PDB file of C-alpha atoms in Angstrom:
ATOM      1  CA  UNK P   1       0.125   0.011  -0.068  1.00  0.00           C
ATOM      2  CA  UNK P   2       1.320   3.422  -0.815  1.00  0.00           C
ATOM      3  CA  UNK P   3       1.940   5.969   1.685  1.00  0.00           C
ATOM      4  CA  UNK P   4      -0.988   8.459   0.681  1.00  0.00           C
ATOM      5  CA  UNK P   5      -3.180   5.463   0.705  1.00  0.00           C
ATOM      6  CA  UNK P   6      -2.202   4.972   4.423  1.00  0.00           C
ATOM      7  CA  UNK P   7      -2.711   8.830   5.173  1.00  0.00           C
ATOM      8  CA  UNK P   8      -6.301   8.742   3.496  1.00  0.00           C
ATOM      9  CA  UNK P   9      -7.272   5.527   5.600  1.00  0.00           C
ATOM     10  CA  UNK P  10      -5.961   7.254   8.984  1.00  0.00           C
ATOM     11  CA  UNK P  11      -8.237  10.380   7.779  1.00  0.00           C
ATOM     12  CA  UNK P  12     -11.192   8.381   7.176  1.00  0.00           C
ATOM     13  CA  UNK P  13     -10.713   7.219  10.767  1.00  0.00           C
ATOM     14  CA  UNK P  14     -10.242  10.570  12.144  1.00  0.00           C
ATOM     15  CA  UNK P  15     -13.351  11.883  10.579  1.00  0.00           C
ATOM     16  CA  UNK P  16     -15.650   9.009  11.645  1.00  0.00           C
ATOM     17  CA  UNK P  17     -14.283   9.742  15.252  1.00  0.00           C
ATOM     18  CA  UNK P  18     -15.049  13.600  15.037  1.00  0.00           C
ATOM     19  CA  UNK P  19     -18.316  13.018  13.710  1.00  0.00           C
ATOM     20  CA  UNK P  20     -18.914  10.594  16.627  1.00  0.00           C
ATOM     21  CA  UNK P  21     -17.487  13.068  19.067  1.00  0.00           C
ATOM     22  CA  UNK P  22     -20.118  15.623  17.440  1.00  0.00           C
ATOM     23  CA  UNK P  23     -22.731  13.119  18.449  1.00  0.00           C
ATOM     24  CA  UNK P  24     -21.770  12.592  22.048  1.00  0.00           C
ATOM     25  CA  UNK P  25     -21.772  16.543  22.641  1.00  0.00           C
ATOM     26  CA  UNK P  26     -25.025  16.892  21.206  1.00  0.00           C
ATOM     27  CA  UNK P  27     -26.402  14.414  23.099  1.00  0.00           C
ATOM     28  CA  UNK P  28     -24.771  15.871  26.376  1.00  0.00           C
ATOM     29  CA  UNK P  29     -26.412  19.320  25.773  1.00  0.00           C
ATOM     30  CA  UNK P  30     -29.884  17.673  24.705  1.00  0.00           C
ATOM     31  CA  UNK P  31     -32.310  18.492  27.524  1.00  0.00           C
ATOM     32  CA  UNK P  32     -33.979  14.986  26.999  1.00  0.00           C
ATOM     33  CA  UNK P  33     -31.010  13.093  27.528  1.00  0.00           C
ATOM     34  CA  UNK P  34     -30.242  11.346  31.040  1.00  0.00           C
ATOM     35  CA  UNK P  35     -26.736  12.466  31.153  1.00  0.00           C
ATOM     36  CA  UNK P  36     -26.088  15.986  30.865  1.00  0.00           C
ATOM     37  CA  UNK P  37     -23.819  18.654  31.841  1.00  0.00           C
ATOM     38  CA  UNK P  38     -23.451  19.413  35.643  1.00  0.00           C
ATOM     39  CA  UNK P  39     -20.758  22.091  36.107  1.00  0.00           C
ATOM     40  CA  UNK P  40     -18.577  23.057  33.325  1.00  0.00           C
ATOM     41  CA  UNK P  41     -15.760  23.811  35.230  1.00  0.00           C
ATOM     42  CA  UNK P  42     -15.511  20.189  36.259  1.00  0.00           C
ATOM     43  CA  UNK P  43     -16.581  18.329  33.566  1.00  0.00           C
ATOM     44  CA  UNK P  44     -13.287  17.433  31.609  1.00  0.00           C
ATOM     45  CA  UNK P  45     -14.931  14.768  29.536  1.00  0.00           C
ATOM     46  CA  UNK P  46     -17.123  17.492  27.689  1.00  0.00           C
ATOM     47  CA  UNK P  47     -14.024  20.027  27.244  1.00  0.00           C
ATOM     48  CA  UNK P  48     -12.030  17.248  25.722  1.00  0.00           C
ATOM     49  CA  UNK P  49     -14.656  16.455  23.111  1.00  0.00           C
ATOM     50  CA  UNK P  50     -14.799  19.969  22.356  1.00  0.00           C
ATOM     51  CA  UNK P  51     -11.173  20.202  22.018  1.00  0.00           C
ATOM     52  CA  UNK P  52     -11.100  17.530  19.809  1.00  0.00           C
ATOM     53  CA  UNK P  53     -13.251  18.777  17.219  1.00  0.00           C
ATOM     54  CA  UNK P  54     -11.776  22.220  17.445  1.00  0.00           C
ATOM     55  CA  UNK P  55      -8.394  21.115  16.743  1.00  0.00           C
ATOM     56  CA  UNK P  56      -9.888  18.989  14.015  1.00  0.00           C
ATOM     57  CA  UNK P  57     -11.358  22.091  12.289  1.00  0.00           C
ATOM     58  CA  UNK P  58      -8.199  24.043  13.002  1.00  0.00           C
ATOM     59  CA  UNK P  59      -5.546  21.502  11.997  1.00  0.00           C
ATOM     60  CA  UNK P  60      -7.267  19.944   8.941  1.00  0.00           C
ATOM     61  CA  UNK P  61      -4.596  20.167   6.330  1.00  0.00           C
ATOM     62  CA  UNK P  62      -6.386  21.123   3.100  1.00  0.00           C
ATOM     63  CA  UNK P  63      -9.223  23.476   3.915  1.00  0.00           C
ATOM     64  CA  UNK P  64     -10.698  23.571   0.705  1.00  0.00           C
ATOM     65  CA  UNK P  65     -11.108  19.957   0.489  1.00  0.00           C
ATOM     66  CA  UNK P  66     -12.801  19.726   4.455  1.00  0.00           C
ATOM     67  CA  UNK P  67     -15.226  17.027   4.935  1.00  0.00           C
ATOM     68  CA  UNK P  68     -18.847  18.078   4.406  1.00  0.00           C
ATOM     69  CA  UNK P  69     -19.999  15.443   6.799  1.00  0.00           C
ATOM     70  CA  UNK P  70     -18.105  17.057   9.632  1.00  0.00           C
ATOM     71  CA  UNK P  71     -18.310  20.970   8.403  1.00  0.00           C
ATOM     72  CA  UNK P  72     -22.654  20.122   8.380  1.00  0.00           C
ATOM     73  CA  UNK P  73     -22.215  18.084  11.523  1.00  0.00           C
ATOM     74  CA  UNK P  74     -20.171  21.353  13.254  1.00  0.00           C
ATOM     75  CA  UNK P  75     -22.242  23.392  12.037  1.00  0.00           C
ATOM     76  CA  UNK P  76     -25.389  21.721  13.176  1.00  0.00           C
ATOM     77  CA  UNK P  77     -24.288  21.594  16.437  1.00  0.00           C
ATOM     78  CA  UNK P  78     -23.653  25.081  16.928  1.00  0.00           C
ATOM     79  CA  UNK P  79     -27.097  25.786  15.458  1.00  0.00           C
ATOM     80  CA  UNK P  80     -28.649  23.632  18.165  1.00  0.00           C
ATOM     81  CA  UNK P  81     -26.740  24.815  21.041  1.00  0.00           C
ATOM     82  CA  UNK P  82     -27.512  28.651  19.877  1.00  0.00           C
ATOM     83  CA  UNK P  83     -31.282  27.280  19.739  1.00  0.00           C
ATOM     84  CA  UNK P  84     -30.862  25.733  23.487  1.00  0.00           C
ATOM     85  CA  UNK P  85     -29.453  28.644  24.726  1.00  0.00           C
ATOM     86  CA  UNK P  86     -32.097  30.654  23.509  1.00  0.00           C
ATOM     87  CA  UNK P  87     -34.880  27.836  25.103  1.00  0.00           C
ATOM     88  CA  UNK P  88     -32.910  28.603  28.481  1.00  0.00           C
ATOM     89  CA  UNK P  89     -33.444  32.366  27.809  1.00  0.00           C
ATOM     90  CA  UNK P  90     -37.243  31.708  27.944  1.00  0.00           C
ATOM     91  CA  UNK P  91     -37.054  29.453  30.967  1.00  0.00           C
ATOM     92  CA  UNK P  92     -35.023  32.160  32.934  1.00  0.00           C
ATOM     93  CA  UNK P  93     -37.642  34.598  32.150  1.00  0.00           C
ATOM     94  CA  UNK P  94     -40.408  32.531  33.148  1.00  0.00           C
ATOM     95  CA  UNK P  95     -38.618  31.499  36.429  1.00  0.00           C
ATOM     96  CA  UNK P  96     -38.156  35.532  37.252  1.00  0.00           C
ATOM     97  CA  UNK P  97     -41.773  36.050  36.748  1.00  0.00           C
ATOM     98  CA  UNK P  98     -42.633  32.902  38.991  1.00  0.00           C
ATOM     99  CA  UNK P  99     -40.201  34.502  41.498  1.00  0.00           C
ATOM    100  CA  UNK P 100     -41.762  37.936  41.482  1.00  0.00           C
ATOM    101  CA  UNK P 101     -45.287  36.261  41.613  1.00  0.00           C
ATOM    102  CA  UNK P 102     -44.735  34.314  44.715  1.00  0.00           C
ATOM    103  CA  UNK P 103     -43.034  37.068  46.514  1.00  0.00           C
ATOM    104  CA  UNK P 104     -46.207  39.084  45.857  1.00  0.00           C
ATOM    105  CA  UNK P 105     -48.404  36.160  46.692  1.00  0.00           C
ATOM    106  CA  UNK P 106     -46.561  35.773  50.107  1.00  0.00           C
ATOM    107  CA  UNK P 107     -47.378  39.767  50.886  1.00  0.00           C
ATOM    108  CA  UNK P 108     -51.020  39.029  50.333  1.00  0.00           C
ATOM    109  CA  UNK P 109     -50.680  36.038  52.703  1.00  0.00           C
ATOM    110  CA  UNK P 110     -48.987  37.718  55.025  1.00  0.00           C
ATOM    111  CA  UNK P 111     -51.799  40.548  55.072  1.00  0.00           C
ATOM    112  CA  UNK P 112     -54.622  38.109  54.895  1.00  0.00           C
ATOM    113  CA  UNK P 113     -53.215  36.083  57.940  1.00  0.00           C
ATOM    114  CA  UNK P 114     -52.880  39.361  59.788  1.00  0.00           C
ATOM    115  CA  UNK P 115     -56.697  40.022  59.010  1.00  0.00           C
ATOM    116  CA  UNK P 116     -57.540  36.628  60.568  1.00  0.00           C
ATOM    117  CA  UNK P 117     -55.310  36.812  63.484  1.00  0.00           C
ATOM    118  CA  UNK P 118     -57.087  40.142  64.544  1.00  0.00           C
ATOM    119  CA  UNK P 119     -60.412  38.498  63.646  1.00  0.00           C
ATOM    120  CA  UNK P 120     -61.056  41.851  61.688  1.00  0.00           C
ATOM    121  CA  UNK P 121     -64.913  42.439  60.657  1.00  0.00           C
ATOM    122  CA  UNK P 122     -64.419  41.434  57.051  1.00  0.00           C
ATOM    123  CA  UNK P 123     -62.094  38.623  57.530  1.00  0.00           C
ATOM    124  CA  UNK P 124     -64.544  36.254  55.995  1.00  0.00           C
ATOM    125  CA  UNK P 125     -65.026  38.454  53.032  1.00  0.00           C
ATOM    126  CA  UNK P 126     -61.077  38.703  52.639  1.00  0.00           C
ATOM    127  CA  UNK P 127     -60.876  34.731  53.005  1.00  0.00           C
ATOM    128  CA  UNK P 128     -63.255  34.487  50.318  1.00  0.00           C
ATOM    129  CA  UNK P 129     -61.692  36.805  48.286  1.00  0.00           C
ATOM    130  CA  UNK P 130     -58.197  34.659  48.392  1.00  0.00           C
ATOM    131  CA  UNK P 131     -59.782  31.748  46.981  1.00  0.00           C
ATOM    132  CA  UNK P 132     -58.505  33.443  43.640  1.00  0.00           C
ATOM    133  CA  UNK P 133     -55.112  33.374  44.694  1.00  0.00           C
ATOM    134  CA  UNK P 134     -54.580  30.323  47.039  1.00  0.00           C
ATOM    135  CA  UNK P 135     -55.491  26.831  46.945  1.00  0.00           C
ATOM    136  CA  UNK P 136     -58.196  24.922  48.903  1.00  0.00           C
ATOM    137  CA  UNK P 137     -55.883  23.777  52.252  1.00  0.00           C
ATOM    138  CA  UNK P 138     -54.614  27.401  52.520  1.00  0.00           C
ATOM    139  CA  UNK P 139     -57.987  28.763  52.600  1.00  0.00           C
ATOM    140  CA  UNK P 140     -59.563  26.101  54.874  1.00  0.00           C
ATOM    141  CA  UNK P 141     -56.297  27.037  57.112  1.00  0.00           C
ATOM    142  CA  UNK P 142     -57.003  30.510  57.158  1.00  0.00           C
ATOM    143  CA  UNK P 143     -60.536  29.784  58.220  1.00  0.00           C
ATOM    144  CA  UNK P 144     -59.622  27.632  61.236  1.00  0.00           C
ATOM    145  CA  UNK P 145     -57.437  30.782  62.691  1.00  0.00           C
ATOM    146  CA  UNK P 146     -60.410  33.061  61.961  1.00  0.00           C
ATOM    147  CA  UNK P 147     -62.612  30.605  63.650  1.00  0.00           C
ATOM    148  CA  UNK P 148     -60.915  29.685  66.644  1.00  0.00           C
ATOM    149  CA  UNK P 149     -61.978  30.360  70.031  1.00  0.00           C
ATOM    150  CA  UNK P 150     -58.549  30.235  71.579  1.00  0.00           C
ATOM    151  CA  UNK P 151     -54.943  30.823  70.799  1.00  0.00           C
ATOM    152  CA  UNK P 152     -53.762  27.742  72.627  1.00  0.00           C
ATOM    153  CA  UNK P 153     -55.180  24.858  70.794  1.00  0.00           C
ATOM    154  CA  UNK P 154     -52.783  22.691  68.801  1.00  0.00           C
ATOM    155  CA  UNK P 155     -55.319  23.094  65.539  1.00  0.00           C
ATOM    156  CA  UNK P 156     -54.549  26.883  65.920  1.00  0.00           C
ATOM    157  CA  UNK P 157     -50.834  26.499  66.381  1.00  0.00           C
ATOM    158  CA  UNK P 158     -50.770  23.777  63.749  1.00  0.00           C
ATOM    159  CA  UNK P 159     -52.576  26.503  61.082  1.00  0.00           C
ATOM    160  CA  UNK P 160     -49.814  29.073  61.986  1.00  0.00           C
ATOM    161  CA  UNK P 161     -46.723  26.876  61.203  1.00  0.00           C
ATOM    162  CA  UNK P 162     -48.465  25.903  57.645  1.00  0.00           C
ATOM    163  CA  UNK P 163     -49.184  29.179  56.773  1.00  0.00           C
ATOM    164  CA  UNK P 164     -45.679  30.700  57.889  1.00  0.00           C
ATOM    165  CA  UNK P 165     -44.066  27.857  56.265  1.00  0.00           C
ATOM    166  CA  UNK P 166     -45.768  28.490  53.034  1.00  0.00           C
ATOM    167  CA  UNK P 167     -45.128  32.200  53.555  1.00  0.00           C
ATOM    168  CA  UNK P 168     -41.493  31.504  53.855  1.00  0.00           C
ATOM    169  CA  UNK P 169     -41.437  29.080  50.368  1.00  0.00           C
ATOM    170  CA  UNK P 170     -42.984  31.793  48.474  1.00  0.00           C
ATOM    171  CA  UNK P 171     -40.481  34.449  49.612  1.00  0.00           C
ATOM    172  CA  UNK P 172     -37.607  32.137  49.893  1.00  0.00           C
ATOM    173  CA  UNK P 173     -38.210  30.440  46.139  1.00  0.00           C
ATOM    174  CA  UNK P 174     -35.469  27.790  46.690  1.00  0.00           C
ATOM    175  CA  UNK P 175     -36.703  25.310  44.263  1.00  0.00           C
ATOM    176  CA  UNK P 176     -36.536  28.637  41.610  1.00  0.00           C
ATOM    177  CA  UNK P 177     -32.921  29.212  42.400  1.00  0.00           C
ATOM    178  CA  UNK P 178     -32.261  25.562  42.230  1.00  0.00           C
ATOM    179  CA  UNK P 179     -33.400  25.304  38.536  1.00  0.00           C
ATOM    180  CA  UNK P 180     -31.978  28.570  37.332  1.00  0.00           C
ATOM    181  CA  UNK P 181     -28.248  27.228  38.727  1.00  0.00           C
ATOM    182  CA  UNK P 182     -29.078  23.861  36.552  1.00  0.00           C
ATOM    183  CA  UNK P 183     -30.191  26.141  33.487  1.00  0.00           C
ATOM    184  CA  UNK P 184     -26.745  28.552  34.153  1.00  0.00           C
ATOM    185  CA  UNK P 185     -24.595  25.450  33.980  1.00  0.00           C
ATOM    186  CA  UNK P 186     -25.990  24.070  30.990  1.00  0.00           C
ATOM    187  CA  UNK P 187     -25.613  27.870  29.165  1.00  0.00           C
ATOM    188  CA  UNK P 188     -22.059  27.965  30.223  1.00  0.00           C
ATOM    189  CA  UNK P 189     -21.745  24.577  28.537  1.00  0.00           C
ATOM    190  CA  UNK P 190     -24.119  26.059  25.291  1.00  0.00           C
ATOM    191  CA  UNK P 191     -21.972  29.296  25.265  1.00  0.00           C
ATOM    192  CA  UNK P 192     -18.564  27.094  25.363  1.00  0.00           C
ATOM    193  CA  UNK P 193     -19.395  25.518  22.326  1.00  0.00           C
ATOM    194  CA  UNK P 194     -20.401  28.707  20.453  1.00  0.00           C
ATOM    195  CA  UNK P 195     -17.232  30.402  21.436  1.00  0.00           C
ATOM    196  CA  UNK P 196     -14.847  27.563  20.557  1.00  0.00           C
ATOM    197  CA  UNK P 197     -16.542  25.393  17.799  1.00  0.00           C
ATOM    198  CA  UNK P 198     -18.318  28.396  16.048  1.00  0.00           C
ATOM    199  CA  UNK P 199     -14.939  30.378  15.960  1.00  0.00           C
ATOM    200  CA  UNK P 200     -13.058  27.393  14.517  1.00  0.00           C
ATOM    201  CA  UNK P 201     -15.315  27.172  12.071  1.00  0.00           C
ATOM    202  CA  UNK P 202     -14.899  30.380  10.464  1.00  0.00           C
ATOM    203  CA  UNK P 203     -11.702  29.284   9.045  1.00  0.00           C
ATOM    204  CA  UNK P 204     -13.146  26.854   6.506  1.00  0.00           C
ATOM    205  CA  UNK P 205     -14.434  27.712   3.464  1.00  0.00           C
ATOM    206  CA  UNK P 206     -18.382  26.437   2.703  1.00  0.00           C
ATOM    207  CA  UNK P 207     -17.728  23.143   1.347  1.00  0.00           C
ATOM    208  CA  UNK P 208     -19.952  22.360  -1.699  1.00  0.00           C
ATOM    209  CA  UNK P 209     -21.092  19.033  -2.808  1.00  0.00           C
ATOM    210  CA  UNK P 210     -20.729  18.001  -5.707  1.00  0.00           C
ATOM    211  CA  UNK P 211     -23.889  17.054  -7.636  1.00  0.00           C
ATOM    212  CA  UNK P 212     -24.185  14.429 -10.671  1.00  0.00           C
ATOM    213  CA  UNK P 213     -26.476  14.993 -13.727  1.00  0.00           C
ATOM    214  CA  UNK P 214     -27.835  12.512 -16.068  1.00  0.00           C
ATOM    215  CA  UNK P 215     -26.065  12.960 -19.650  1.00  0.00           C
ATOM    216  CA  UNK P 216     -28.016  15.320 -21.676  1.00  0.00           C
ATOM    217  CA  UNK P 217     -27.516  14.748 -25.677  1.00  0.00           C
ATOM    218  CA  UNK P 218     -27.161  18.011 -27.883  1.00  0.00           C
ATOM    219  CA  UNK P 219     -28.418  20.370 -25.315  1.00  0.00           C
ATOM    220  CA  UNK P 220     -29.543  23.754 -27.179  1.00  0.00           C
ATOM    221  CA  UNK P 221     -27.885  26.913 -25.932  1.00  0.00           C
ATOM    222  CA  UNK P 222     -31.077  28.160 -24.060  1.00  0.00           C
ATOM    223  CA  UNK P 223     -31.420  24.433 -22.453  1.00  0.00           C
ATOM    224  CA  UNK P 224     -27.522  24.680 -21.303  1.00  0.00           C
ATOM    225  CA  UNK P 225     -27.957  28.401 -19.775  1.00  0.00           C
ATOM    226  CA  UNK P 226     -30.909  27.360 -18.069  1.00  0.00           C
ATOM    227  CA  UNK P 227     -29.029  24.266 -16.559  1.00  0.00           C
ATOM    228  CA  UNK P 228     -26.221  26.388 -15.500  1.00  0.00           C
ATOM    229  CA  UNK P 229     -28.672  29.008 -13.754  1.00  0.00           C
ATOM    230  CA  UNK P 230     -30.298  26.179 -12.027  1.00  0.00           C
ATOM    231  CA  UNK P 231     -27.078  24.553 -10.634  1.00  0.00           C
ATOM    232  CA  UNK P 232     -26.163  28.085  -9.554  1.00  0.00           C
ATOM    233  CA  UNK P 233     -29.418  28.655  -7.586  1.00  0.00           C
ATOM    234  CA  UNK P 234     -28.584  25.354  -6.041  1.00  0.00           C
ATOM    235  CA  UNK P 235     -25.025  26.378  -5.147  1.00  0.00           C
ATOM    236  CA  UNK P 236     -26.022  29.812  -3.762  1.00  0.00           C
ATOM    237  CA  UNK P 237     -29.055  27.968  -1.693  1.00  0.00           C
ATOM    238  CA  UNK P 238     -26.977  25.644  -0.181  1.00  0.00           C
ATOM    239  CA  UNK P 239     -24.050  28.693   0.772  1.00  0.00           C
ATOM    240  CA  UNK P 240     -27.221  30.804   2.160  1.00  0.00           C
ATOM    241  CA  UNK P 241     -28.130  27.790   4.308  1.00  0.00           C
ATOM    242  CA  UNK P 242     -24.800  26.539   5.280  1.00  0.00           C
ATOM    243  CA  UNK P 243     -22.565  29.232   5.607  1.00  0.00           C
ATOM    244  CA  UNK P 244     -21.630  30.231   9.053  1.00  0.00           C
ATOM    245  CA  UNK P 245     -20.767  33.710   8.286  1.00  0.00           C
ATOM    246  CA  UNK P 246     -24.339  34.290   6.899  1.00  0.00           C
ATOM    247  CA  UNK P 247     -25.881  34.090  10.563  1.00  0.00           C
ATOM    248  CA  UNK P 248     -25.161  35.824  13.845  1.00  0.00           C
ATOM    249  CA  UNK P 249     -22.612  33.722  15.607  1.00  0.00           C
ATOM    250  CA  UNK P 250     -23.799  31.870  18.692  1.00  0.00           C
ATOM    251  CA  UNK P 251     -21.537  34.352  21.213  1.00  0.00           C
ATOM    252  CA  UNK P 252     -22.738  37.290  19.670  1.00  0.00           C
ATOM    253  CA  UNK P 253     -26.755  36.201  20.043  1.00  0.00           C
ATOM    254  CA  UNK P 254     -25.933  35.207  23.714  1.00  0.00           C
ATOM    255  CA  UNK P 255     -24.372  39.017  24.158  1.00  0.00           C
ATOM    256  CA  UNK P 256     -27.656  40.350  22.537  1.00  0.00           C
ATOM    257  CA  UNK P 257     -30.164  37.754  24.493  1.00  0.00           C
ATOM    258  CA  UNK P 258     -32.423  39.142  26.917  1.00  0.00           C
ATOM    259  CA  UNK P 259     -31.532  36.061  29.381  1.00  0.00           C
ATOM    260  CA  UNK P 260     -27.781  38.137  30.090  1.00  0.00           C
ATOM    261  CA  UNK P 261     -29.960  41.555  30.364  1.00  0.00           C
ATOM    262  CA  UNK P 262     -32.415  40.493  32.797  1.00  0.00           C
ATOM    263  CA  UNK P 263     -30.293  38.528  34.896  1.00  0.00           C
ATOM    264  CA  UNK P 264     -27.647  41.170  35.724  1.00  0.00           C
ATOM    265  CA  UNK P 265     -30.734  43.605  36.072  1.00  0.00           C
ATOM    266  CA  UNK P 266     -32.590  41.524  38.707  1.00  0.00           C
ATOM    267  CA  UNK P 267     -29.641  41.598  41.495  1.00  0.00           C
ATOM    268  CA  UNK P 268     -32.024  39.763  44.165  1.00  0.00           C
ATOM    269  CA  UNK P 269     -31.646  36.626  42.365  1.00  0.00           C
ATOM    270  CA  UNK P 270     -28.574  34.724  43.792  1.00  0.00           C
ATOM    271  CA  UNK P 271     -27.492  33.189  40.544  1.00  0.00           C
ATOM    272  CA  UNK P 272     -26.608  35.449  38.053  1.00  0.00           C
ATOM    273  CA  UNK P 273     -25.079  34.323  34.798  1.00  0.00           C
ATOM    274  CA  UNK P 274     -22.799  37.361  34.213  1.00  0.00           C
ATOM    275  CA  UNK P 275     -19.892  37.704  31.162  1.00  0.00           C
ATOM    276  CA  UNK P 276     -17.343  37.091  33.471  1.00  0.00           C
ATOM    277  CA  UNK P 277     -18.746  33.441  34.427  1.00  0.00           C
ATOM    278  CA  UNK P 278     -18.573  32.739  30.438  1.00  0.00           C
ATOM    279  CA  UNK P 279     -15.507  31.626  28.498  1.00  0.00           C
ATOM    280  CA  UNK P 280     -13.725  34.378  26.686  1.00  0.00           C
ATOM    281  CA  UNK P 281     -13.594  33.708  22.906  1.00  0.00           C
ATOM    282  CA  UNK P 282     -10.627  34.460  20.754  1.00  0.00           C
ATOM    283  CA  UNK P 283     -12.291  34.903  17.511  1.00  0.00           C
ATOM    284  CA  UNK P 284     -14.904  37.841  18.211  1.00  0.00           C
ATOM    285  CA  UNK P 285     -14.759  40.517  20.562  1.00  0.00           C
ATOM    286  CA  UNK P 286     -16.353  39.592  23.984  1.00  0.00           C
ATOM    287  CA  UNK P 287     -16.923  43.067  25.281  1.00  0.00           C
TER     288      UNK P 287
END
């Protein structure tokens, strides 16, 4: 076997390996997968997969002959990561709304509890109105406090504990902050893909797939021209769909995202995704 033949075989194996690594990365960032990114800083396996893809893109010797399959897979990975990041943005915005609603409900529940504790004249009307905002068990507990004859009964004390615990839960929003931590970790991983893989993709010309056409006997000049125009349209359409520069990069879309702006604005939320927490990219300005 010739030396060039050996090199080609190795390149095919490398291409298959990189395609396999890209597939593994996509599974790790798939929200439906059982095994997902937990903490980017501690996940060396994930980083190694990204580094292997990045190195392949940068070090491939003849960029003009870059494998179409790898280009498509890497481009698809970046697009998938971008879409997932934007889905995270929507989830964060929803969590922030839930948190604000919970804090408002905690304030309402405090006010109603004070009304029933003091047995104000309209306490029953206040409790009735509260049915719009609170569950049946809360309404029943408020009623128990309002109808009590003594502050020393176990029923009254249990009712107080239940309502105070519910108020604390609404104010602390612990489950929301846990969800935000998980989303933050996934978003860091997604941005890491955008910075490392997307930046490496820019050095590769868009590969054009070869198309085979059936032989045409004695075509007329007009037919030849139409065929050439059609072929050119196919090439332009392919480039439009696959050229990485034709669309905003992941990192640019991250910087412009409401996700970052909103989290920087809501300073009371413990988990904040700041620019400094994300990896720096070499290919784009990250200011």
